[in-house]
Amino acid sequence: METQENLVHQEFPGNTMIEMIKVSRSYPPDIQALSNISFSVETGEMFFLIGRSGAGKTTLLKLICNMEMPSNGLIEVAGYNINSLKGKDLALLRQRIGVAYQDFKLLNDRTVAENIAIAMEVSYKKPRAIRQRVVDLLDQLQLNSKHDLLTGELSRGEQQRVALARSVANSPRLILVDEPTGNLDATTTEKVMELLTRQNKAGATIVIATHDASIYENSNNRIMELRDGVIHSLTRGNAQ
Amino acid sequence: MNFWFAVIRQTGRNLRQTWSSQLMTLLTVSLSVLIFAFFSLIYSNMIGAGDRLSDELSLIVYLDDEPGPAMQEQLRRKIQNFDDVEAIRFISREDAYQRFADQLGEDSDVLTDMPKDFLPASIEIIPLKSLRGYNQIKLFSEYLDKLPGTEKVQYGQEWIERFYHFIRLLTIVVTLSGALLILTATFMVAYTIRLTILGRQDELELLKLVGATNNYIQTPFLIEGILQGLMGSVTGLLALFVLFQWISIRFTGPGILNLFQFDFFSPGILIFIIFASISLCSLGSYTSIRQFLKI
Ligand SMILES: Nc1ncnc2c1ncn2[C@@H]1O[C@H](COP(=O)(O)OP(=O)(O)O)[C@@H](O)[C@H]1O
Ligand SMILES: [Mg+2]
């Protein structure tokens, strides 16, 4: 039996960060969002998940962070069967996983800074460290002037970046990003990718769901394409 | 930074966001404690007064004639036939005259012209502690009334009757008000916390997603309940104390309150009331957490 201490202190050793074996997810009445998905993501990898709208990308990310349960199959994250984790163990694992949701999940009556801080507060980071990190992230995403604005008052592109900042704030070992550039122009997209690349270089495993070809076609990362809930292809980007 | 820092910060946020309903709840809890403690205070003082009163309780049987020693023995036996008693004292006419003269003190010279036997002889009976119920005293006095040579039995009938009725009424009031107020206060606390939880569903959901432990999410609500219970009861008791002081000052001098020697709660009882209030409010918040914080 793993103890909680293992979860907090170990830097998720081992080569495999995510392992899915024959995973399916269906919704009532008979929507098969994902069927028979098997693949794995290496520790430290930047992995792209592509496919048309409705292909099952968001569902796959939700399964990885245990926001939803698979109808069938096994999902392991950092060696833990994530669906059998409960209570404190699950909470501690989630602190090590940063997620930028497609619908952001920001608290619109809180300021930008407060929204980003939440992810660090739950793991009891020092207030001073939190303030420093928030300022630093906003700087990298060109949002310095928005520090004290309510997120409800921001444009969608800005909200998207705040959600991203929150997902990386606690320096998680695994970062799941859902359509991070959907509402952004080319330069801002570049800033976002720079931020994610920096996290990746620092050792974080990153999974990006997107249909924006510009962010993956010139990399040499692995790309998995979903079509109607099944794996259509698993290729590598064509960087020279 | 640690767990308690985070929990207190979160509690502060909760209170700030819902301060108006928090205030209403606090008021309800204080009022409940105030009303309940007020009746309990009166009740406990009345019981105390009743005890003191029955310590002095005695029945006096006035006799037609001065009984001789044989007659005294016979009467004593008949009285003890009904029940054992604490004491039986025969008071001759002369004794009665002497007592009366002593009570008059300096004015006793008004008696100089009176015959020494103008007062009737009597028997003073102090019943056993166990015979202190109102109905028993009444039965006893009826029995004594039928003894040969009895003229009249006296024990402050009417007064005692009223007093016992009053105590009985007070018991009902205290019990009922207590039950009602406990329910109201607990419900109000549960309701306010439910309001907070429902108003922050998004945030609580998000906290779970970013890995907040259940304790991190629950404890602030529990603290909220504890605070309501603590502050509500202390406020209520303070208000009662002020009221109590006012009554004491207002009614000093000869009067019924002096007779009863009105006391405030002892520190033990005060702590008990505060503790009970905290427990009830925590219970209220706990039920809301269980019900609405699906974790
Ligand atoms: N909660 C849900 N209830 C019912 N159907 C859902 C739910 N979530 C997703 N789906 C369906 O599952 C399929 C995959 O959705 P999704 O994973 O969001 O795709 P993508 O993110 O690739 O656009 C879609 O057909 C969608 O309608
Ligand atoms: Mg999606």
XYZ file of C-alpha atoms and ligand atoms in Angstrom:
563
model
C 0.000 0.000 0.000
C 1.358 3.420 -0.883
C 1.190 5.987 1.850
C 0.240 9.606 1.414
C 3.815 10.605 2.130
C 4.905 8.771 -1.002
C 2.476 10.804 -3.015
C 3.573 14.166 -1.702
C 7.287 13.778 -1.575
C 8.272 11.641 -4.466
C 8.747 13.466 -7.726
C 6.675 10.867 -9.536
C 9.628 8.635 -10.483
C 9.426 6.044 -13.192
C 9.209 6.491 -16.900
C 5.481 6.392 -17.405
C 3.318 9.285 -16.278
C 0.024 8.222 -17.817
C -1.017 4.713 -18.727
C -4.432 3.902 -20.193
C -5.485 0.364 -20.925
C -8.674 -0.366 -22.895
C -10.467 2.667 -21.528
C -14.029 3.460 -22.569
C -16.409 6.161 -21.504
C -20.048 6.336 -22.457
C -22.747 8.798 -21.538
C -26.429 8.077 -21.283
C -28.420 7.361 -23.325
C -25.893 5.746 -25.685
C -23.138 8.240 -26.494
C -19.814 6.467 -26.787
C -17.420 9.383 -26.075
C -14.351 7.114 -25.926
C -13.905 3.477 -26.781
C -11.061 1.094 -26.193
C -8.326 3.697 -25.684
C -4.873 2.344 -24.862
C -1.768 4.521 -24.824
C 0.833 5.876 -22.462
C 2.625 9.181 -21.913
C 6.234 9.210 -20.752
C 7.369 11.283 -17.801
C 8.650 14.645 -19.056
C 6.960 14.306 -22.430
C 4.923 16.991 -24.174
C 2.043 15.142 -25.735
C -0.561 16.481 -28.165
C -4.107 15.249 -28.339
C -5.878 16.341 -31.487
C -9.137 15.745 -33.265
C -12.269 17.503 -34.347
C -14.720 18.959 -31.948
C -16.596 16.106 -30.310
C -13.806 13.611 -30.895
C -13.402 12.957 -27.158
C -10.349 15.079 -26.220
C -11.951 16.806 -23.241
C -13.411 13.555 -21.987
C -9.968 11.959 -22.103
C -8.430 14.776 -20.044
C -11.249 14.564 -17.502
C -10.566 10.863 -17.105
C -6.868 11.484 -16.498
C -7.519 13.946 -13.649
C -10.273 11.782 -12.192
C -12.918 14.397 -12.744
C -14.867 11.596 -14.366
C -14.697 7.834 -14.079
C -14.170 5.496 -17.034
C -16.987 3.116 -17.874
C -14.335 0.479 -18.520
C -10.597 0.045 -18.414
C -7.652 1.019 -16.256
C -6.059 4.454 -15.843
C -2.772 4.905 -14.022
C -1.189 8.260 -13.283
C 2.333 8.242 -11.845
C 1.835 4.579 -11.141
C -1.369 5.010 -9.156
C -4.696 3.609 -10.209
C -6.363 6.972 -10.074
C -9.884 5.598 -9.820
C -9.176 3.722 -6.621
C -7.712 6.759 -4.870
C -9.951 8.434 -2.335
C -10.012 11.224 0.188
C -6.667 12.677 1.134
C -4.637 10.564 -1.300
C -6.732 11.765 -4.214
C -6.483 15.357 -3.005
C -2.699 15.145 -2.748
C -2.393 13.649 -6.221
C -4.595 16.396 -7.629
C -2.294 18.994 -6.103
C 0.431 17.575 -8.337
C -1.731 17.755 -11.453
C -2.500 21.150 -12.988
C -5.505 21.368 -15.285
C -6.540 24.231 -17.566
C -10.151 23.412 -18.364
C -11.796 24.172 -21.648
C -14.492 26.098 -19.787
C -11.813 27.691 -17.535
C -13.665 27.129 -14.228
C -12.649 30.548 -12.946
C -14.376 32.225 -10.022
C -15.763 35.295 -11.746
C -16.348 37.270 -8.549
C -12.710 36.937 -7.521
C -9.707 38.806 -8.803
C -7.232 37.372 -11.271
C -4.616 37.079 -8.537
C -6.996 35.273 -6.187
C -7.996 32.824 -8.900
C -4.399 31.858 -9.562
C -3.556 31.719 -5.849
C -6.202 29.085 -5.095
C -4.133 26.301 -6.642
C -1.208 27.139 -4.369
C -3.249 27.821 -1.234
C -4.581 24.276 -1.055
C -1.038 22.963 -0.700
C -0.242 25.550 1.969
C 2.336 27.599 0.074
C 3.521 30.714 1.897
C 1.516 33.866 1.074
C 4.685 35.653 0.021
C 5.671 32.855 -2.339
C 2.155 32.851 -3.764
C 2.181 36.606 -4.431
C 5.575 36.348 -6.094
C 4.536 33.430 -8.296
C 1.278 35.138 -9.339
C 3.072 38.304 -10.410
C 5.663 36.274 -12.251
C 3.077 34.235 -14.177
C 0.976 37.261 -15.094
C 4.155 38.827 -16.407
C 4.889 35.869 -18.646
C 1.357 35.902 -20.034
C 1.246 39.671 -20.532
C -1.518 40.122 -17.986
C 0.353 42.292 -15.428
C -2.232 45.049 -15.620
C -5.077 42.630 -14.806
C -3.783 41.551 -11.392
C -6.659 43.080 -9.405
C -9.463 42.832 -11.934
C -12.329 40.426 -11.420
C -11.994 37.546 -13.871
C -15.619 38.065 -14.841
C -14.595 41.384 -16.396
C -11.924 39.902 -18.653
C -12.142 38.927 -22.320
C -12.275 35.230 -23.116
C -8.684 35.265 -24.321
C -7.596 36.779 -21.015
C -9.666 34.332 -19.003
C -8.079 31.519 -20.925
C -4.623 32.659 -19.896
C -5.645 33.082 -16.259
C -6.885 29.493 -16.311
C -3.547 28.440 -17.754
C -1.635 30.421 -15.142
C -3.622 28.695 -12.404
C -2.867 25.266 -13.856
C 0.898 25.804 -13.742
C 1.037 27.935 -10.575
C 1.704 25.126 -8.133
C 4.509 23.747 -10.366
C 2.676 20.456 -10.902
C 4.405 17.382 -12.287
C 1.612 16.816 -14.774
C -0.171 19.580 -16.664
C -3.333 18.966 -18.673
C -4.348 21.758 -21.010
C -7.604 21.824 -22.960
C -7.631 24.059 -26.056
C -5.217 26.621 -24.605
C -5.110 28.838 -27.657
C -8.711 28.795 -28.803
C -9.319 32.488 -28.230
C -5.817 33.847 -28.744
C -3.988 35.711 -31.498
C -0.666 34.471 -32.880
C 1.654 36.398 -30.522
C -0.281 35.506 -27.404
C -0.387 31.895 -28.560
C 3.359 32.010 -28.769
C 3.598 33.335 -25.174
C 1.387 30.538 -23.954
C 3.459 27.906 -25.712
C 6.644 29.468 -24.338
C 5.255 29.147 -20.828
C 4.271 25.534 -21.356
C 7.604 24.693 -22.958
C 9.397 26.206 -19.985
C 7.388 24.036 -17.598
C 8.162 21.040 -19.760
C 11.891 21.809 -19.737
C 11.674 22.016 -15.944
C 10.471 18.436 -15.950
C 6.686 18.643 -16.079
C 4.767 16.216 -18.254
C 2.317 18.088 -20.441
C -0.742 16.920 -22.354
C -2.293 19.476 -24.679
C -5.673 18.916 -26.306
C -6.037 21.152 -29.336
C -7.228 21.488 -32.883
C -4.822 24.356 -33.537
C -2.289 22.777 -35.910
C 0.078 25.739 -35.614
C 1.164 24.744 -32.107
C 2.130 21.147 -32.812
C 3.040 20.710 -36.469
C 6.511 22.180 -36.078
C 7.488 20.226 -32.983
C 8.865 16.737 -32.751
C 6.448 15.735 -30.020
C 4.068 12.829 -30.253
C 0.604 13.567 -31.546
C -2.419 11.353 -30.980
C -5.472 11.928 -33.092
C -8.919 10.912 -31.877
C -11.870 10.397 -34.179
C -15.281 9.639 -32.770
C -13.817 8.381 -29.559
C -11.203 6.027 -30.982
C -7.492 6.486 -31.610
C -7.097 7.276 -35.268
C -3.345 7.761 -35.366
C -0.303 8.219 -33.164
C 2.463 10.122 -34.961
C 5.350 12.448 -34.293
C 5.494 16.122 -35.338
C 7.591 16.926 -38.361
C 10.212 19.239 -36.889
C 13.436 19.227 -38.861
C 1.754 28.509 5.941
C -0.173 25.668 7.452
C -3.591 24.108 7.654
C -4.981 26.402 10.357
C -3.850 29.552 8.654
C -5.641 28.447 5.493
C -8.746 27.411 7.405
C -8.977 30.695 9.289
C -8.498 32.675 6.097
C -11.277 30.665 4.460
C -13.555 31.180 7.466
C -12.923 34.904 7.217
C -13.920 34.848 3.555
C -17.116 32.956 4.358
C -18.054 35.411 7.090
C -17.324 38.404 4.894
C -19.415 37.082 2.061
C -22.498 36.244 4.147
C -22.109 38.650 7.048
C -25.725 39.832 7.043
C -27.202 36.375 7.453
C -24.425 35.563 9.895
C -25.522 38.530 11.967
C -29.143 37.403 11.901
C -28.109 33.952 13.059
C -25.956 35.396 15.796
C -28.916 37.453 16.948
C -31.167 34.399 16.948
C -28.686 32.351 18.921
C -28.158 35.181 21.438
C -31.879 35.711 21.878
C -32.479 31.997 22.299
C -29.793 31.759 24.933
C -31.062 34.933 26.607
C -34.674 33.786 26.831
C -33.854 30.265 27.869
C -31.264 31.383 30.430
C -33.700 33.978 31.777
C -36.357 31.388 32.537
C -33.791 28.947 33.876
C -32.461 31.631 36.182
C -35.887 32.389 37.567
C -36.568 28.686 37.836
C -33.396 27.838 39.718
C -33.931 30.766 42.087
C -37.509 29.717 42.745
C -36.425 26.171 43.479
C -33.810 27.579 45.856
C -36.417 29.742 47.535
C -38.749 26.764 47.790
C -36.041 24.738 49.517
C -35.361 27.503 51.979
C -39.046 27.958 52.539
C -39.699 24.311 53.261
C -36.807 24.269 55.722
C -38.890 26.620 57.803
C -42.135 24.884 57.080
C -44.063 23.913 60.172
C -47.671 23.152 60.970
C -49.257 24.754 63.971
C -52.226 23.059 65.606
C -54.183 25.393 67.860
C -55.866 23.601 70.703
C -59.057 24.309 72.579
C -57.519 23.543 75.938
C -54.170 23.266 77.563
C -53.347 19.509 77.346
C -52.125 17.702 80.455
C -49.091 15.373 80.292
C -51.229 12.303 79.590
C -53.088 14.135 76.859
C -49.791 15.365 75.387
C -48.529 11.792 75.200
C -51.728 10.682 73.504
C -51.564 13.504 70.963
C -47.923 12.770 70.255
C -48.781 9.131 69.525
C -51.665 10.084 67.271
C -49.530 12.503 65.291
C -46.821 9.908 64.852
C -49.483 7.460 63.740
C -49.824 9.439 60.552
C -46.133 9.663 59.888
C -42.864 10.169 61.621
C -42.095 13.819 62.146
C -38.963 15.814 62.644
C -40.124 17.453 65.862
C -43.194 18.023 67.976
C -43.236 20.905 70.395
C -46.026 21.716 72.812
C -46.520 25.370 73.465
C -48.520 26.206 76.542
C -50.577 29.359 76.851
C -47.878 30.839 79.003
C -45.151 30.009 76.499
C -47.218 31.600 73.768
C -47.647 34.718 75.897
C -43.916 34.847 76.562
C -43.036 34.460 72.881
C -45.432 37.164 71.906
C -44.005 39.458 74.543
C -40.486 38.750 73.268
C -41.539 39.559 69.727
C -43.023 42.830 70.810
C -39.805 43.750 72.626
C -39.992 47.296 73.914
C -43.663 47.468 73.149
C -44.392 44.531 75.420
C -45.916 46.769 78.037
C -49.136 46.839 75.981
C -49.582 43.272 77.256
C -49.414 44.161 80.941
C -53.142 44.386 81.266
C -53.820 41.186 79.362
C -54.376 37.880 81.167
C -51.441 35.523 80.737
C -53.640 32.911 79.112
C -55.327 34.957 76.415
C -53.427 33.077 73.695
C -54.400 29.481 72.874
C -52.099 26.545 73.551
C -50.712 24.932 70.415
C -48.556 22.156 69.005
C -45.791 23.038 66.576
C -45.019 20.172 64.224
C -42.043 20.145 61.864
C -42.689 17.459 59.267
C -40.007 15.153 57.894
C -38.063 16.324 54.813
C -39.730 13.541 52.855
C -43.168 14.923 53.624
C -42.679 18.157 51.805
C -44.874 17.727 48.772
C -47.776 20.097 48.737
C -50.423 17.359 48.633
C -48.858 15.464 51.509
C -48.778 18.545 53.686
C -52.407 19.102 52.869
C -53.365 15.550 53.807
C -51.394 15.824 57.011
C -53.139 19.025 57.954
C -56.538 17.437 57.287
C -55.574 14.565 59.559
C -54.448 16.933 62.287
C -57.684 18.861 61.982
C -59.603 15.760 63.070
C -57.581 15.190 66.227
C -59.569 15.684 69.436
C -59.303 19.175 70.841
C -58.018 20.748 67.619
C -59.367 24.153 66.917
C -57.480 25.057 63.776
C -54.450 23.972 61.734
C -52.260 26.574 60.113
C -49.323 26.369 57.700
C -49.768 29.230 55.246
C -51.982 27.110 53.010
C -52.849 29.597 50.321
C -49.396 30.927 49.936
C -47.793 27.524 49.626
C -50.455 26.410 47.195
C -49.736 29.359 44.908
C -46.058 28.849 45.171
C -46.233 25.204 44.117
C -48.514 26.046 41.213
C -46.106 28.714 40.114
C -43.166 26.326 40.225
C -45.088 23.773 38.194
C -45.991 26.386 35.574
C -42.401 27.568 35.464
C -41.175 24.020 34.898
C -43.406 23.750 31.847
C -42.341 27.149 30.512
C -38.644 26.397 30.945
C -38.922 22.985 29.316
C -40.990 24.194 26.389
C -39.018 27.353 25.739
C -35.814 25.395 26.051
C -36.863 22.808 23.494
C -38.194 25.424 21.080
C -35.196 27.702 21.330
C -32.730 24.855 20.953
C -34.518 23.806 17.773
C -34.627 27.357 16.413
C -30.984 28.079 17.099
C -29.759 24.798 15.640
C -31.935 25.230 12.590
C -30.812 28.810 12.028
C -27.159 27.855 12.140
C -27.728 24.931 9.796
C -29.663 27.232 7.462
C -27.010 29.961 7.335
C -24.278 27.467 6.605
C -26.432 25.869 3.948
C -26.801 29.332 2.441
C -23.045 29.818 2.436
C -22.450 26.427 0.876
C -25.047 26.907 -1.841
C -23.739 30.387 -2.607
C -20.250 29.006 -3.117
C -20.895 25.777 -4.937
C -18.534 26.805 -7.767
C -15.678 27.510 -5.447
C -16.124 24.348 -3.404
C -16.215 22.361 -6.635
C -13.026 24.010 -7.828
C -11.299 23.486 -4.494
C -11.876 19.772 -4.872
C -10.463 19.828 -8.395
C -7.265 21.606 -7.409
C -6.694 19.090 -4.641
C -8.087 20.632 -1.455
C -8.537 17.957 1.209
C -11.961 17.387 2.723
C -10.760 18.889 5.987
C -9.605 22.009 4.158
C -13.102 22.421 2.744
C -15.164 21.366 5.774
C -13.340 22.836 8.726
C -14.168 26.491 7.972
C -17.882 25.685 8.113
C -17.460 23.833 11.371
C -15.548 26.787 12.802
C -18.366 29.036 11.657
C -20.817 26.945 13.703
C -18.541 26.973 16.731
C -18.130 30.756 16.486
C -21.890 31.228 16.230
C -22.408 29.074 19.305
C -19.680 30.774 21.313
C -20.466 34.364 20.406
C -24.221 33.823 20.506
C -24.196 32.333 23.994
C -21.718 34.847 25.399
C -23.767 37.742 24.004
C -26.991 36.242 25.345
C -25.530 35.669 28.804
C -24.006 39.136 28.897
C -27.377 40.638 28.059
C -28.973 38.540 30.793
C -26.337 39.658 33.276
C -27.020 43.309 32.483
C -30.738 42.665 32.875
C -30.071 40.876 36.153
C -28.005 43.767 37.501
C -30.704 46.212 36.536
C -33.373 44.179 38.314
C -31.214 43.790 41.426
C -30.541 47.523 41.668
C -34.093 48.417 40.833
C -35.642 46.167 43.460
C -33.308 46.544 46.435
C -34.943 47.269 49.739
C -37.638 45.250 51.427
C -39.432 43.118 48.934
C -39.940 39.704 47.564
C -36.561 39.584 45.805
C -34.724 40.211 49.049
C -36.627 37.441 50.672
C -35.498 35.084 47.943
C -31.902 36.240 47.683
C -31.712 36.232 43.893
C -28.504 34.615 42.562
C -26.896 34.707 39.085
C -25.639 31.474 37.484
C -22.552 29.916 38.990
C -19.435 29.804 36.763
C -19.986 26.082 36.248
C -23.487 26.620 34.893
C -22.281 29.505 32.694
C -19.616 27.305 31.147
C -22.167 24.555 30.690
C -24.560 26.889 28.829
C -21.780 28.158 26.567
C -20.570 24.640 25.921
C -24.087 23.391 25.162
C -24.648 26.286 22.756
C -21.372 25.551 20.958
C -22.265 21.867 20.688
C -25.693 22.587 19.268
C -24.408 25.095 16.722
C -21.644 22.718 15.653
C -24.262 20.044 15.245
C -26.272 22.417 13.042
C -23.290 23.194 10.857
C -22.270 19.547 10.725
C -25.654 18.439 9.408
C -25.477 21.097 6.696
C -21.973 20.036 5.714
C -23.076 16.401 5.523
C -26.131 17.294 3.508
C -24.866 19.855 1.049
C -21.128 19.374 0.744
C -21.108 16.240 -1.325
C -17.586 15.037 -0.730
N -21.477 15.130 -19.824
C -21.769 14.646 -21.054
N -22.975 14.093 -21.269
C -23.283 13.579 -22.470
N -22.449 13.588 -23.498
C -21.234 14.130 -23.360
C -20.823 14.677 -22.110
N -19.548 15.131 -22.246
C -19.189 14.879 -23.502
N -20.198 14.271 -24.188
C -20.145 13.805 -25.570
O -18.963 13.068 -25.732
C -18.382 13.341 -26.992
C -16.971 13.839 -26.805
O -16.964 15.121 -26.210
P -15.656 15.923 -25.853
O -14.771 15.010 -25.096
O -16.054 17.162 -25.191
O -15.023 16.220 -27.266
P -13.920 17.285 -27.649
O -13.334 17.832 -26.409
O -12.934 16.531 -28.460
O -14.596 18.333 -28.466
C -19.278 14.385 -27.667
O -20.143 13.695 -28.551
C -20.046 14.967 -26.539
O -21.314 15.372 -26.970
Mg -13.163 19.728 -25.789
